[in-house]
Structure formats: C-alpha cells, structure tokens
C-alpha cells in the first residue's frame, strides 16, 4: 500500500510540475487576473455599504464582517478555481479522450494533478498579490482566524469543486456538448455558493436545503471557517462540525463521480479522433 501511494504521489507531482511549467508561460495573464479580485471586492464594498445604509446587522452579520467575507471569497476563488468540466467535454467532443483510455493512469487523477499544478501557479501569481493588496492597501483583516481548519476547509473546497465539475464534464459522454449544463450549474453556484450573497441572508429553509447540495461546500463554508465564525448557517454549526459536513460532502461527490464515470465511459465512441 505504501509503495502504491508513493507511486501515485510521484505521478501526481510529475503531472503537476509539467502543468505548472506549461502555464507559467502565461504567468502575465495570471498577474492580470490578480486584479480581478480587488475590483470585485470594491464593487461589493460599494454595494453592501449602500445596502446596509447605517443598519447595525443584516443576516446576523455586521458591515465589517460582510466586507471581510467578500475579501475572503475572492481569495478562495483563486485557490479553488477549476475548469475540469470544460477540459473533459472538449476531449470527448474532439475524440482526444481516446488517448487517455490507453494510458495507465485514470483520467480523473490526471485532471486532478493538472489542477494542483495550475493552482500552485495561481497561488504565487494570483492569490499572494491579491492577499497583499487586501492586507496592506484595503487594510482588511484577511488573516485566517483558525489556520489549520482554514487550510483543511480550502483543500476540501478545492476537491469538491473538482469532483462536481468533473462530473458535469462527463455529461459530454451523453450529449457531446456539456456547455448548457455547465452554464446552469455556474449560475446556480454563483447564487447558492455564497459568492454573490452570504447564505446567512437566505431564509432558514433554503439554508437547510443547501446542506444537501454541493454549492456551499465550494465557498460559503470555507469563507465562514476562514473568518472564524462561531455559528455557521441556520443550523449553527461549529467550525469542526462544518468541516466534517464538508468532508462528508466531498466523499459523496467522489463516489458519485466514480459511479458516473463507469457508466459514462461505456458511451464513449471516439467520434472526431
């Protein structure tokens, strides 16, 4: 088992390093995208300052907490960004996925390794510049309250984003194009992940329903853990409880991904190869 895991780790490192080197040729693009976060934050700042209009709290959050929340969500986006769905549907549509069926490596593991390499690059050229801008220019208290729990929650959000997107990408085995499903999921994700509005602003019944859907586990839970909230969501979860729910959701997403993969691969006809 140890030898097997070591071999897997070596393969992951190799693919991640190659991906890092490949995308580092476009690091200027990454540096430019690092300014998207601050622009997004400034827009949210003006919107929510107007929404609060001097009110003490909304949705159980003060204005300063809401402002900090959106700074954190921008940073989380840099760490968990994923395009496995687009990559997979492109490979299936062009027939190039055929080459991966002949390789001694599961394509999902290859895609995950690629994502790791890509986000390592994003950490240095997107996350860190944005983090420093928030900390020293905007003077936001952006330091995680519980570093260990935050790192774990970010890693789980990273995996949840990947598994869900990869599963969506696999719909291309049935429909050739997965763009329609991708767009619908992105729309719902922007609303119910907490990226546009903290979930604490939603009615209690909606928050309870979201516990059984993947959206909040890619953003909201991690943002609340990062900001050190003592009571997360309508159910008032503690940080350990919230991270446990996130871990269980990731495990479920991984199982669903494997089930869908085994079913989908039978539909692959290599059209276009």
C-alpha positions as semicolon CSV with decimal commas, in nm:
position;residue;x (nm);y (nm);z (nm)
1;X;0,000;0,000;0,000
2;X;0,279;0,243;0,090
3;X;0,456;0,165;-0,236
4;X;0,131;0,219;-0,429
5;X;0,065;0,555;-0,261
6;X;0,424;0,664;-0,319
7;X;0,390;0,577;-0,688
8;X;0,065;0,776;-0,711
9;X;0,228;1,073;-0,540
10;X;0,520;1,065;-0,783
11;X;0,281;1,060;-1,081
12;X;0,082;1,348;-0,934
13;X;0,397;1,552;-0,877
14;X;0,518;1,487;-1,232
15;X;0,190;1,594;-1,396
16;X;0,151;1,894;-1,163
17;X;0,507;2,011;-1,235
18;X;0,461;1,983;-1,612
19;X;0,132;2,173;-1,587
20;X;0,299;2,440;-1,373
21;X;0,578;2,482;-1,629
22;X;0,332;2,491;-1,918
23;X;0,107;2,754;-1,765
24;X;0,398;2,959;-1,630
25;X;0,450;3,070;-1,989
26;X;0,125;3,265;-1,939
27;X;0,204;3,398;-1,592
28;X;0,146;3,757;-1,712
29;X;-0,217;3,654;-1,765
30;X;-0,226;3,528;-1,407
31;X;-0,085;3,857;-1,280
32;X;-0,352;4,049;-1,469
33;X;-0,627;3,826;-1,326
34;X;-0,491;3,901;-0,977
35;X;-0,653;4,243;-1,011
36;X;-0,995;4,092;-1,079
37;X;-1,027;4,008;-0,710
38;X;-0,966;4,364;-0,586
39;X;-1,205;4,507;-0,848
40;X;-1,469;4,251;-0,748
41;X;-1,412;4,344;-0,384
42;X;-1,450;4,718;-0,447
43;X;-1,779;4,660;-0,629
44;X;-1,905;4,450;-0,337
45;X;-1,784;4,715;-0,091
46;X;-1,990;4,993;-0,251
47;X;-2,295;4,769;-0,300
48;X;-2,306;4,642;0,056
49;X;-2,225;4,980;0,211
50;X;-2,534;5,113;0,033
51;X;-2,741;4,807;0,132
52;X;-2,656;4,841;0,500
53;X;-2,718;5,217;0,493
54;X;-2,620;5,257;0,857
55;X;-2,800;4,942;0,975
56;X;-2,633;4,750;1,255
57;X;-2,659;4,397;1,120
58;X;-2,812;4,209;0,828
59;X;-2,841;3,833;0,821
60;X;-2,658;3,822;1,152
61;X;-2,351;3,995;1,001
62;X;-2,221;4,347;1,058
63;X;-2,097;4,553;0,762
64;X;-1,732;4,495;0,857
65;X;-1,793;4,119;0,867
66;X;-1,964;4,123;0,529
67;X;-1,680;4,325;0,374
68;X;-1,426;4,081;0,516
69;X;-1,636;3,789;0,392
70;X;-1,621;3,910;0,031
71;X;-1,248;3,969;0,052
72;X;-1,208;3,608;0,165
73;X;-1,436;3,469;-0,108
74;X;-1,220;3,641;-0,371
75;X;-0,911;3,469;-0,231
76;X;-1,084;3,131;-0,209
77;X;-1,173;3,162;-0,576
78;X;-0,804;3,184;-0,667
79;X;-0,724;2,870;-0,468
80;X;-1,011;2,652;-0,588
81;X;-1,071;2,766;-0,948
82;X;-1,133;2,471;-1,176
83;X;-1,201;2,403;-1,544
84;X;-1,210;2,022;-1,543
85;X;-1,561;2,029;-1,691
86;X;-1,451;2,235;-1,993
87;X;-1,137;2,027;-2,049
88;X;-1,321;1,695;-2,031
89;X;-1,605;1,793;-2,262
90;X;-1,350;1,924;-2,514
91;X;-1,160;1,594;-2,506
92;X;-1,479;1,394;-2,553
93;X;-1,614;1,617;-2,830
94;X;-1,292;1,601;-3,032
95;X;-1,231;1,231;-2,963
96;X;-0,896;1,304;-2,798
97;X;-1,016;1,134;-2,483
98;X;-0,931;0,810;-2,665
99;X;-0,562;0,861;-2,588
100;X;-0,637;0,866;-2,215
101;X;-0,821;0,534;-2,228
102;X;-0,493;0,379;-2,345
103;X;-0,280;0,528;-2,069
104;X;-0,200;0,354;-1,738
105;X;-0,348;0,648;-1,544
106;X;-0,710;0,728;-1,468
107;X;-0,801;1,048;-1,648
108;X;-0,967;1,193;-1,336
109;X;-0,641;1,150;-1,143
110;X;-0,455;1,314;-1,433
111;X;-0,702;1,605;-1,435
112;X;-0,672;1,647;-1,057
113;X;-0,292;1,653;-1,085
114;X;-0,322;1,916;-1,356
115;X;-0,545;2,124;-1,132
116;X;-0,293;2,105;-0,849
117;X;-0,013;2,231;-1,075
118;X;-0,232;2,507;-1,216
119;X;-0,341;2,627;-0,873
120;X;0,013;2,621;-0,736
121;X;0,091;2,871;-1,010
122;X;-0,225;3,061;-0,917
123;X;-0,114;3,070;-0,554
124;X;0,204;3,259;-0,640
125;X;0,076;3,485;-0,920
126;X;-0,288;3,542;-0,822
127;X;-0,354;3,459;-0,457
128;X;-0,047;3,617;-0,298
129;X;-0,065;3,953;-0,485
130;X;-0,438;3,980;-0,408
131;X;-0,380;3,881;-0,044
132;X;-0,119;4,155;-0,005
133;X;-0,344;4,413;-0,172
134;X;-0,629;4,332;0,068
135;X;-0,397;4,334;0,367
136;X;-0,188;4,646;0,303
137;X;-0,391;4,857;0,058
138;X;-0,751;4,794;0,168
139;X;-0,648;4,727;0,530
140;X;-0,876;4,424;0,565
141;X;-0,821;4,175;0,844
142;X;-0,772;3,889;0,598
143;X;-0,561;3,661;0,819
144;X;-0,744;3,329;0,888
145;X;-0,876;3,300;1,244
146;X;-0,804;2,926;1,263
147;X;-0,523;2,849;1,020
148;X;-0,536;2,469;1,049
149;X;-0,912;2,443;0,999
150;X;-0,894;2,700;0,719
151;X;-0,627;2,508;0,527
152;X;-0,829;2,187;0,563
153;X;-1,150;2,358;0,454
154;X;-0,981;2,516;0,150
155;X;-0,844;2,174;0,049
156;X;-1,194;2,025;0,077
157;X;-1,345;2,311;-0,125
158;X;-1,072;2,250;-0,384
159;X;-1,171;1,883;-0,410
160;X;-1,545;1,950;-0,407
161;X;-1,511;2,200;-0,691
162;X;-1,307;1,949;-0,890
163;X;-1,532;1,646;-0,839
164;X;-1,850;1,837;-0,920
165;X;-1,702;2,000;-1,230
166;X;-1,554;1,672;-1,350
167;X;-1,891;1,502;-1,308
168;X;-2,056;1,780;-1,509
169;X;-1,788;1,737;-1,776
170;X;-1,880;1,370;-1,804
171;X;-2,225;1,464;-1,935
172;X;-2,041;1,521;-2,264
173;X;-2,028;1,141;-2,299
174;X;-2,407;1,155;-2,339
175;X;-2,467;1,496;-2,502
176;X;-2,127;1,567;-2,671
177;X;-2,157;1,929;-2,554
178;X;-2,173;1,996;-2,180
179;X;-2,183;2,376;-2,208
180;X;-2,553;2,409;-2,131
181;X;-2,527;2,212;-1,807
182;X;-2,205;2,397;-1,717
183;X;-2,374;2,736;-1,756
184;X;-2,675;2,633;-1,547
185;X;-2,452;2,498;-1,271
186;X;-2,233;2,810;-1,273
187;X;-2,543;3,030;-1,243
188;X;-2,679;2,830;-0,950
189;X;-2,332;2,806;-0,799
190;X;-2,283;3,184;-0,803
191;X;-2,610;3,228;-0,616
192;X;-2,609;2,939;-0,371
193;X;-2,236;2,902;-0,302
194;X;-2,235;3,235;-0,122
195;X;-2,020;3,404;-0,386
196;X;-2,274;3,680;-0,452
197;X;-2,476;3,678;-0,128
198;X;-2,379;3,515;0,203
199;X;-2,612;3,220;0,266
200;X;-2,697;3,361;0,609
201;X;-2,908;3,620;0,420
202;X;-3,132;3,345;0,280
203;X;-3,441;3,207;0,459
204;X;-3,374;2,923;0,702
205;X;-3,544;2,662;0,483
206;X;-3,316;2,749;0,190
207;X;-3,008;2,719;0,413
208;X;-3,122;2,373;0,529
209;X;-3,175;2,259;0,170
210;X;-2,828;2,381;0,078
211;X;-2,683;2,137;0,332
212;X;-2,771;1,858;0,087
213;X;-2,639;2,030;-0,226
214;X;-2,275;2,089;-0,326
215;X;-2,279;2,465;-0,369
216;X;-2,197;2,596;-0,020
217;X;-1,915;2,343;0,024
218;X;-1,717;2,515;-0,251
219;X;-1,725;2,861;-0,096
220;X;-1,955;2,961;0,191
221;X;-1,843;2,705;0,450
222;X;-1,477;2,778;0,379
223;X;-1,531;3,154;0,396
224;X;-1,706;3,124;0,733
225;X;-1,431;2,898;0,867
226;X;-1,169;3,145;0,741
227;X;-1,338;3,441;0,910
228;X;-1,369;3,247;1,235
229;X;-1,747;3,235;1,266
230;X;-1,859;3,052;1,581
231;X;-2,201;2,964;1,441
232;X;-2,224;2,870;1,073
233;X;-2,554;2,864;0,887
234;X;-2,910;2,818;1,008
235;X;-2,810;2,503;1,198
236;X;-2,548;2,693;1,398
237;X;-2,262;2,457;1,316
238;X;-1,931;2,493;1,493
239;X;-1,615;2,505;1,278
240;X;-1,529;2,132;1,333
241;X;-1,889;2,032;1,256
242;X;-1,895;2,244;0,939
243;X;-1,566;2,099;0,814
244;X;-1,689;1,746;0,891
245;X;-2,003;1,810;0,683
246;X;-1,779;1,944;0,408
247;X;-1,560;1,631;0,421
248;X;-1,864;1,402;0,401
249;X;-1,995;1,602;0,106
250;X;-1,660;1,566;-0,075
251;X;-1,660;1,191;-0,010
252;X;-2,011;1,162;-0,151
253;X;-1,914;1,371;-0,456
254;X;-1,612;1,144;-0,517
255;X;-1,831;0,832;-0,504
256;X;-2,087;0,983;-0,740
257;X;-1,807;1,086;-0,976
258;X;-1,675;0,730;-0,991
259;X;-2,021;0,583;-1,049
260;X;-2,094;0,831;-1,329
261;X;-1,750;0,769;-1,483
262;X;-1,802;0,392;-1,502
263;X;-2,139;0,446;-1,666
264;X;-2,022;0,724;-1,898
265;X;-1,713;0,551;-2,035
266;X;-1,942;0,291;-2,195
267;X;-2,092;0,570;-2,407
268;X;-1,760;0,691;-2,549
269;X;-1,732;0,634;-2,925
270;X;-1,419;0,844;-3,000
271;X;-1,605;1,048;-3,263
272;X;-1,367;1,301;-3,415
273;X;-1,050;1,113;-3,322
